[in-house]
Short mmCIF file of C-alpha atoms in Angstrom, two decimals:
data_model
loop_
_atom_site.label_atom_id
_atom_site.label_comp_id
_atom_site.label_asym_id
_atom_site.label_seq_id
_atom_site.Cartn_x
_atom_site.Cartn_y
_atom_site.Cartn_z
CA MET A 1 92.32 88.14 102.56
CA LYS A 2 94.09 91.44 101.87
CA LYS A 3 96.68 89.74 99.66
CA PHE A 4 93.97 87.79 97.84
CA ARG A 5 92.32 91.09 97.02
CA GLN A 6 95.67 92.29 95.72
CA LEU A 7 95.80 89.26 93.45
CA LEU A 8 92.36 89.93 92.06
CA LEU A 9 93.18 93.55 91.40
CA MET A 10 96.48 92.72 89.73
CA LEU A 11 94.95 90.09 87.48
CA PHE A 12 92.29 92.48 86.33
CA ILE A 13 94.85 95.25 85.86
CA ALA A 14 97.04 92.99 83.79
CA LEU A 15 94.32 91.38 81.75
CA THR A 16 90.70 92.36 81.66
CA LEU A 17 90.75 96.11 81.14
CA VAL A 18 94.46 96.10 80.31
CA ALA A 19 94.88 98.78 82.92
CA CYS A 20 98.15 100.66 83.08
CA PRO A 21 98.93 101.85 86.61
CA GLY A 22 102.02 103.83 87.36
CA ASP A 23 102.73 107.51 87.76
CA ASN A 24 99.75 109.74 87.06
CA ASP A 25 100.92 110.84 83.65
CA ASP A 26 98.68 113.89 83.40
CA ASP A 27 101.34 115.69 85.42
CA ASP A 28 103.98 114.88 82.82
CA ASP A 29 102.53 116.69 79.83
CA ASN A 30 105.40 118.39 78.09
CA GLY A 31 103.46 119.33 75.01
CA THR A 32 104.17 116.14 73.12
CA ASP A 33 100.93 114.68 71.80
CA THR A 34 101.52 111.05 72.68
CA THR A 35 98.57 108.89 71.75
CA THR A 36 97.09 105.42 71.86
CA ASP A 37 94.97 104.61 68.85
CA SER A 38 93.84 101.73 66.67
CA ASP A 39 95.13 103.19 63.41
CA ASP A 40 98.80 102.72 64.24
CA THR A 41 99.09 99.48 66.16
CA GLY A 42 102.26 98.07 64.72
CA ASP A 43 103.14 96.34 61.50
CA ASP A 44 100.25 93.87 61.38
CA THR A 45 98.58 93.81 64.76
CA GLY A 46 95.46 91.77 64.21
CA GLY A 47 96.10 91.82 60.49
CA ASP A 48 95.18 88.22 59.91
CA THR A 49 92.85 87.84 62.86
CA GLY A 50 90.43 85.07 62.13
CA ASP A 51 92.20 83.91 58.96
CA ASP A 52 94.37 81.35 60.71
CA THR A 53 93.16 81.45 64.30
CA GLY A 54 94.06 78.03 65.61
CA GLY A 55 94.93 76.89 62.12
CA ASP A 56 98.65 76.83 62.67
CA THR A 57 98.58 75.95 66.35
CA GLY A 58 102.02 74.72 67.24
CA GLY A 59 103.23 75.14 63.72
CA ASP A 60 104.65 78.62 63.41
CA THR A 61 105.80 79.73 66.83
CA GLY A 62 108.02 82.59 65.78
CA GLY A 63 106.70 82.48 62.24
CA ASP A 64 104.38 85.45 61.72
CA THR A 65 104.89 87.96 64.45
CA GLY A 66 101.77 89.61 65.78
CA GLY A 67 99.23 88.37 63.28
CA ASP A 68 97.37 85.47 64.86
CA THR A 69 94.91 85.67 67.71
CA ILE A 70 95.84 82.26 69.07
CA SER A 71 93.64 81.63 72.06
CA GLY A 72 93.05 78.82 74.51
CA ASN A 73 96.36 76.99 74.12
CA LEU A 74 99.94 77.13 75.33
CA VAL A 75 101.49 77.92 71.95
CA LEU A 76 103.83 80.91 72.11
CA GLN A 77 103.96 83.44 69.29
CA THR A 78 106.95 85.55 68.34
CA ALA A 79 105.09 88.55 69.75
CA ASP A 80 104.97 86.79 73.13
CA ASN A 81 108.78 87.12 73.24
CA PRO A 82 109.20 83.39 73.98
CA ASN A 83 112.93 83.74 74.67
CA VAL A 84 112.57 86.49 77.28
CA ALA A 85 111.90 85.45 80.89
CA PRO A 86 109.54 84.25 82.22
CA CYS A 87 108.90 82.62 78.84
CA PRO A 88 109.25 79.96 77.61
CA MET A 89 108.63 78.42 81.06
CA GLN A 90 105.17 76.81 81.20
CA ASP A 91 105.68 73.78 83.46
CA ILE A 92 103.84 75.42 86.35
CA LEU A 93 100.82 76.02 84.12
CA THR A 94 100.46 72.33 83.28
CA ASP A 95 100.67 70.86 86.78
CA SER A 96 97.82 71.15 89.30
CA THR A 97 100.14 70.99 92.33
CA SER A 98 102.35 73.75 90.94
CA ILE A 99 99.30 75.87 90.09
CA ALA A 100 98.12 75.48 93.68
CA ALA A 101 101.48 76.68 95.00
CA LEU A 102 101.38 79.63 92.60
CA ARG A 103 97.90 80.58 93.78
CA THR A 104 99.11 80.46 97.37
CA ALA A 105 101.93 82.85 96.48
CA LEU A 106 99.52 85.15 94.67
CA SER A 107 97.03 85.16 97.52
CA SER A 108 99.51 85.43 100.40
CA GLY A 109 102.63 87.00 98.94
CA THR A 110 103.87 90.39 97.82
CA LEU A 111 102.69 91.48 94.38
CA LEU A 112 104.29 93.87 91.91
CA TYR A 113 102.98 95.10 88.55
CA LEU A 114 105.66 95.56 85.86
CA ASP A 115 105.29 98.81 83.95
CA VAL A 116 107.09 100.99 81.41
CA PRO A 117 108.41 104.24 82.95
CA PHE A 118 106.61 107.27 81.56
CA ASN A 119 108.41 109.18 78.80
CA GLY A 120 106.50 112.20 77.54
CA SER A 121 108.71 112.54 74.46
CA ASP A 122 107.81 109.05 73.23
CA SER A 123 104.83 109.22 70.87
CA ASP A 124 104.05 105.57 71.56
CA ILE A 125 104.33 105.69 75.35
CA TYR A 126 100.68 104.88 76.08
CA ARG A 127 100.66 101.96 73.64
CA LYS A 128 103.79 100.65 75.36
CA LYS A 129 102.36 101.13 78.84
CA CYS A 130 99.19 99.32 77.78
CA GLY A 131 101.16 96.41 76.38
CA LEU A 132 99.57 96.64 72.94
CA GLU A 133 101.04 94.22 70.42
CA GLY A 134 103.54 95.86 68.11
CA PHE A 135 104.67 98.19 70.91
CA TRP A 136 105.12 95.85 73.87
CA ASN A 137 108.64 94.81 74.83
CA PRO A 138 109.04 92.98 78.15
CA THR A 139 112.57 94.31 78.62
CA ASP A 140 111.15 97.86 78.76
CA ASN A 141 109.00 97.06 81.80
CA SER A 142 111.58 98.04 84.37
CA ALA A 143 109.27 99.78 86.85
CA GLU A 144 107.88 97.55 89.59
CA ILE A 145 104.64 99.09 90.83
CA SER A 146 102.87 98.27 94.09
CA LEU A 147 99.25 99.14 94.75
CA SER A 148 100.16 101.68 97.41
CA SER A 149 102.48 103.48 94.99
CA ILE A 150 99.54 104.33 92.72
CA GLY A 151 97.38 105.54 95.57
CA LEU A 152 95.28 102.40 96.06
CA ASP A 153 94.79 100.73 99.41
CA PRO A 154 94.82 96.92 99.00
CA ALA A 155 92.79 96.54 102.17
CA THR A 156 89.78 98.19 100.53
CA ALA A 157 89.62 95.67 97.65
CA PRO A 158 89.60 98.10 94.70
CA ASN A 159 87.13 97.21 91.99
CA ILE A 160 86.79 98.03 88.29
CA THR A 161 85.53 101.53 89.02
CA ASP A 162 88.48 102.21 91.33
CA LEU A 163 90.90 101.03 88.67
CA VAL A 164 89.55 103.54 86.18
CA LEU A 165 89.27 106.43 88.64
CA PHE A 166 92.58 105.88 90.43
CA GLY A 167 94.62 103.29 88.53
CA ASN A 168 94.81 104.75 85.00
CA ALA A 169 92.78 101.83 83.65
CA GLY A 170 91.26 103.86 80.83
CA ILE A 171 94.38 105.09 79.04
CA CYS A 172 94.27 102.38 76.36
CA ALA A 173 91.29 103.99 74.61
CA ASP A 174 91.56 105.14 71.00
CA GLY A 175 93.42 108.44 70.63
CA PHE A 176 94.34 108.80 74.30
CA ASN A 177 97.06 111.43 74.79
CA ASN A 178 98.62 113.67 77.42
CA SER A 179 95.57 115.94 77.45
CA SER A 180 93.02 113.15 77.80
CA PHE A 181 93.06 112.51 81.53
CA GLY A 182 89.58 112.96 82.91
CA VAL A 183 87.91 113.12 79.49
CA GLY A 184 89.47 110.50 77.20
CA GLU A 185 89.48 107.32 79.26
CA GLY A 186 87.66 104.34 77.84
CA PHE A 187 87.78 100.72 76.72
CA PRO A 188 91.09 99.44 75.28
CA VAL A 189 91.34 99.39 71.49
CA ALA A 190 90.81 96.01 69.84
CA GLY A 191 93.98 93.97 69.64
CA ILE A 192 96.33 91.76 71.62
CA TYR A 193 97.88 92.93 74.87
CA ARG A 194 100.55 91.48 77.15
CA LYS A 195 101.39 92.37 80.74
CA GLU A 196 103.41 90.91 83.63
CA ILE A 197 103.32 90.71 87.42
CA LYS A 198 105.55 89.20 90.11
CA ALA A 199 104.49 87.44 93.28
CA SER A 200 106.94 86.67 96.10
CA HIS A 201 106.14 84.27 98.93
CA GLN A 202 108.29 82.35 101.44
CA GLY A 203 111.51 82.78 99.49
CA THR A 204 110.07 82.05 96.05
CA THR A 205 109.33 84.69 93.42
CA TYR A 206 106.96 83.89 90.59
CA HIS A 207 107.10 85.94 87.38
CA LEU A 208 103.91 85.74 85.29
CA ARG A 209 103.17 86.87 81.74
CA PHE A 210 99.59 87.36 80.55
CA ARG A 211 98.07 87.72 77.12
CA ALA A 212 94.65 89.30 76.47
CA VAL A 213 92.79 89.36 73.16
CA VAL A 214 90.41 92.33 73.17
CA SER A 215 87.46 92.88 70.82
CA GLY A 216 83.94 94.29 70.69
CA THR A 217 81.87 97.16 69.34
CA SER A 218 82.93 99.37 72.24
CA ALA A 219 86.64 98.49 72.09
CA GLY A 220 88.60 101.74 71.83
CA ASN A 221 85.61 103.96 72.59
CA THR A 222 85.71 106.49 75.39
CA PHE A 223 83.37 105.91 78.28
CA SER A 224 81.70 109.25 77.58
CA SER A 225 80.93 108.25 73.98
CA GLU A 226 79.28 105.12 75.37
CA GLY A 227 77.20 107.17 77.79
CA ILE A 228 79.10 105.78 80.77
CA THR A 229 80.04 107.94 83.74
CA PRO A 230 82.91 105.98 85.29
CA SER A 231 82.10 106.84 88.91
CA THR A 232 78.65 105.27 88.63
CA GLY A 233 78.22 103.62 85.23
CA LEU A 234 80.95 100.96 85.34
CA SER A 235 79.33 99.27 88.32
CA ALA A 236 76.03 99.18 86.40
CA LEU A 237 77.47 97.22 83.45
CA VAL A 238 76.75 93.50 83.21
CA TYR A 239 79.79 91.21 83.39
CA HIS A 240 80.07 87.54 82.38
CA VAL A 241 83.06 85.30 83.08
CA ASN A 242 83.04 82.14 80.95
CA GLY A 243 79.37 82.70 80.31
CA VAL A 244 78.33 83.12 83.94
CA GLN A 245 76.91 86.50 84.97
CA THR A 246 79.09 88.01 87.67
CA ASP A 247 78.51 91.20 89.62
CA HIS A 248 80.87 94.17 89.37
CA ASP A 249 82.75 93.32 92.56
CA GLY A 250 83.00 89.60 91.81
CA VAL A 251 84.72 89.67 88.42
CA PHE A 252 88.18 89.29 89.91
CA ALA A 253 87.31 86.19 91.94
CA ALA A 254 85.48 84.60 89.00
CA LEU A 255 88.47 85.19 86.74
CA VAL A 256 90.84 83.53 89.20
CA ASN A 257 88.48 80.62 89.87
CA ALA A 258 88.20 79.92 86.14
CA MET A 259 91.93 79.26 85.79
CA SER A 260 93.11 75.66 85.99
CA ALA A 261 96.14 73.61 85.02
CA SER A 262 96.22 71.87 81.64
CA SER A 263 98.79 70.18 79.44
CA SER A 264 97.50 72.04 76.39
CA SER A 265 95.25 74.95 77.36
CA ALA A 266 96.51 78.20 78.84
CA PRO A 267 94.87 78.99 82.21
CA GLY A 268 92.43 81.81 81.65
CA ALA A 269 88.89 82.92 81.02
CA THR A 270 86.68 84.94 78.69
CA VAL A 271 85.24 88.13 80.15
CA GLU A 272 82.27 89.77 78.40
CA VAL A 273 80.69 93.14 79.12
CA ARG A 274 77.12 94.19 78.36
CA LYS A 275 75.17 97.35 79.09
CA SER A 276 72.12 95.44 80.28
CA VAL A 277 71.02 91.93 81.16
CA GLY A 278 70.38 90.08 77.93
CA GLY A 279 71.91 92.88 75.89
CA ALA A 280 74.54 92.61 73.19
CA VAL A 281 78.17 92.03 74.19
CA ILE A 282 80.02 95.32 73.76
CA PHE A 283 83.47 94.29 74.99
CA THR A 284 85.29 90.96 75.23
CA ALA A 285 88.67 90.07 76.71
CA ILE A 286 90.05 86.55 76.29
CA VAL A 287 92.56 86.29 79.11
CA GLU A 288 95.44 83.80 79.23
CA VAL A 289 98.41 83.15 81.50
CA ILE A 290 101.08 82.07 79.02
CA CYS A 291 104.35 81.82 80.99
CA VAL A 292 105.45 81.52 84.62
CA SER A 293 108.92 81.15 86.08
CA SER A 294 109.99 80.74 89.70
CA SER A 295 113.21 81.61 91.47
#
């Protein structure tokens, strides 16, 4: 059960809020104003979003880096780095038996979150740590982070609130910089994110890459600007996974349960956030597992 809780936490870290655990970077402020914002998200991050979504499925893998928000299929974009492990391996994602073995490893094995080491002199460090398209490079993710190393106890099943308060899950908000800890956390800016984890079990290590397409009226906004006090307000938000209302502590399990093997569709789910039951969706994350290798 403890390892299953680790899985749920890691999936949500890697995907839903695009959380960025690691060293607590507020101690590393060297005066450099490193920021994460939506005004400088690469050459054309999201530039043609909606113009050819799904229109060139399978046709231009490697053709127009970072423009399309391809969702719901196994097509790899240039921005996915299809030639860098664990991509382009997708066989596990298409076979139900292999998916079952992977889930066993994730629920019973040892999990590590792959992160970019903090560099206070890099003006793009938070964008890189968040995995924002245009700044993400899988070869830069050399730090392997366990839950205990970021001050979280896997046995207590950390939830969304814990991720924000203790796991640096809010650093992908618009304009976040070295002086923003405690005041500038919020929802990730709209765009495409990629993250990776590893799971080792009984001599086999799985390496997983995730892609998340983030949008919504609150994307990029600080929690304070949305009237949300993280310690109490995040648990009061209304969460839906694939259209089914899910309580604050059940989002992780619902996300995992929604994933299934397919010969064409990437395992994943759509997570929506509202401020009240029946209210407008303020934040959406379309989550996909796009590559898995085993060794």
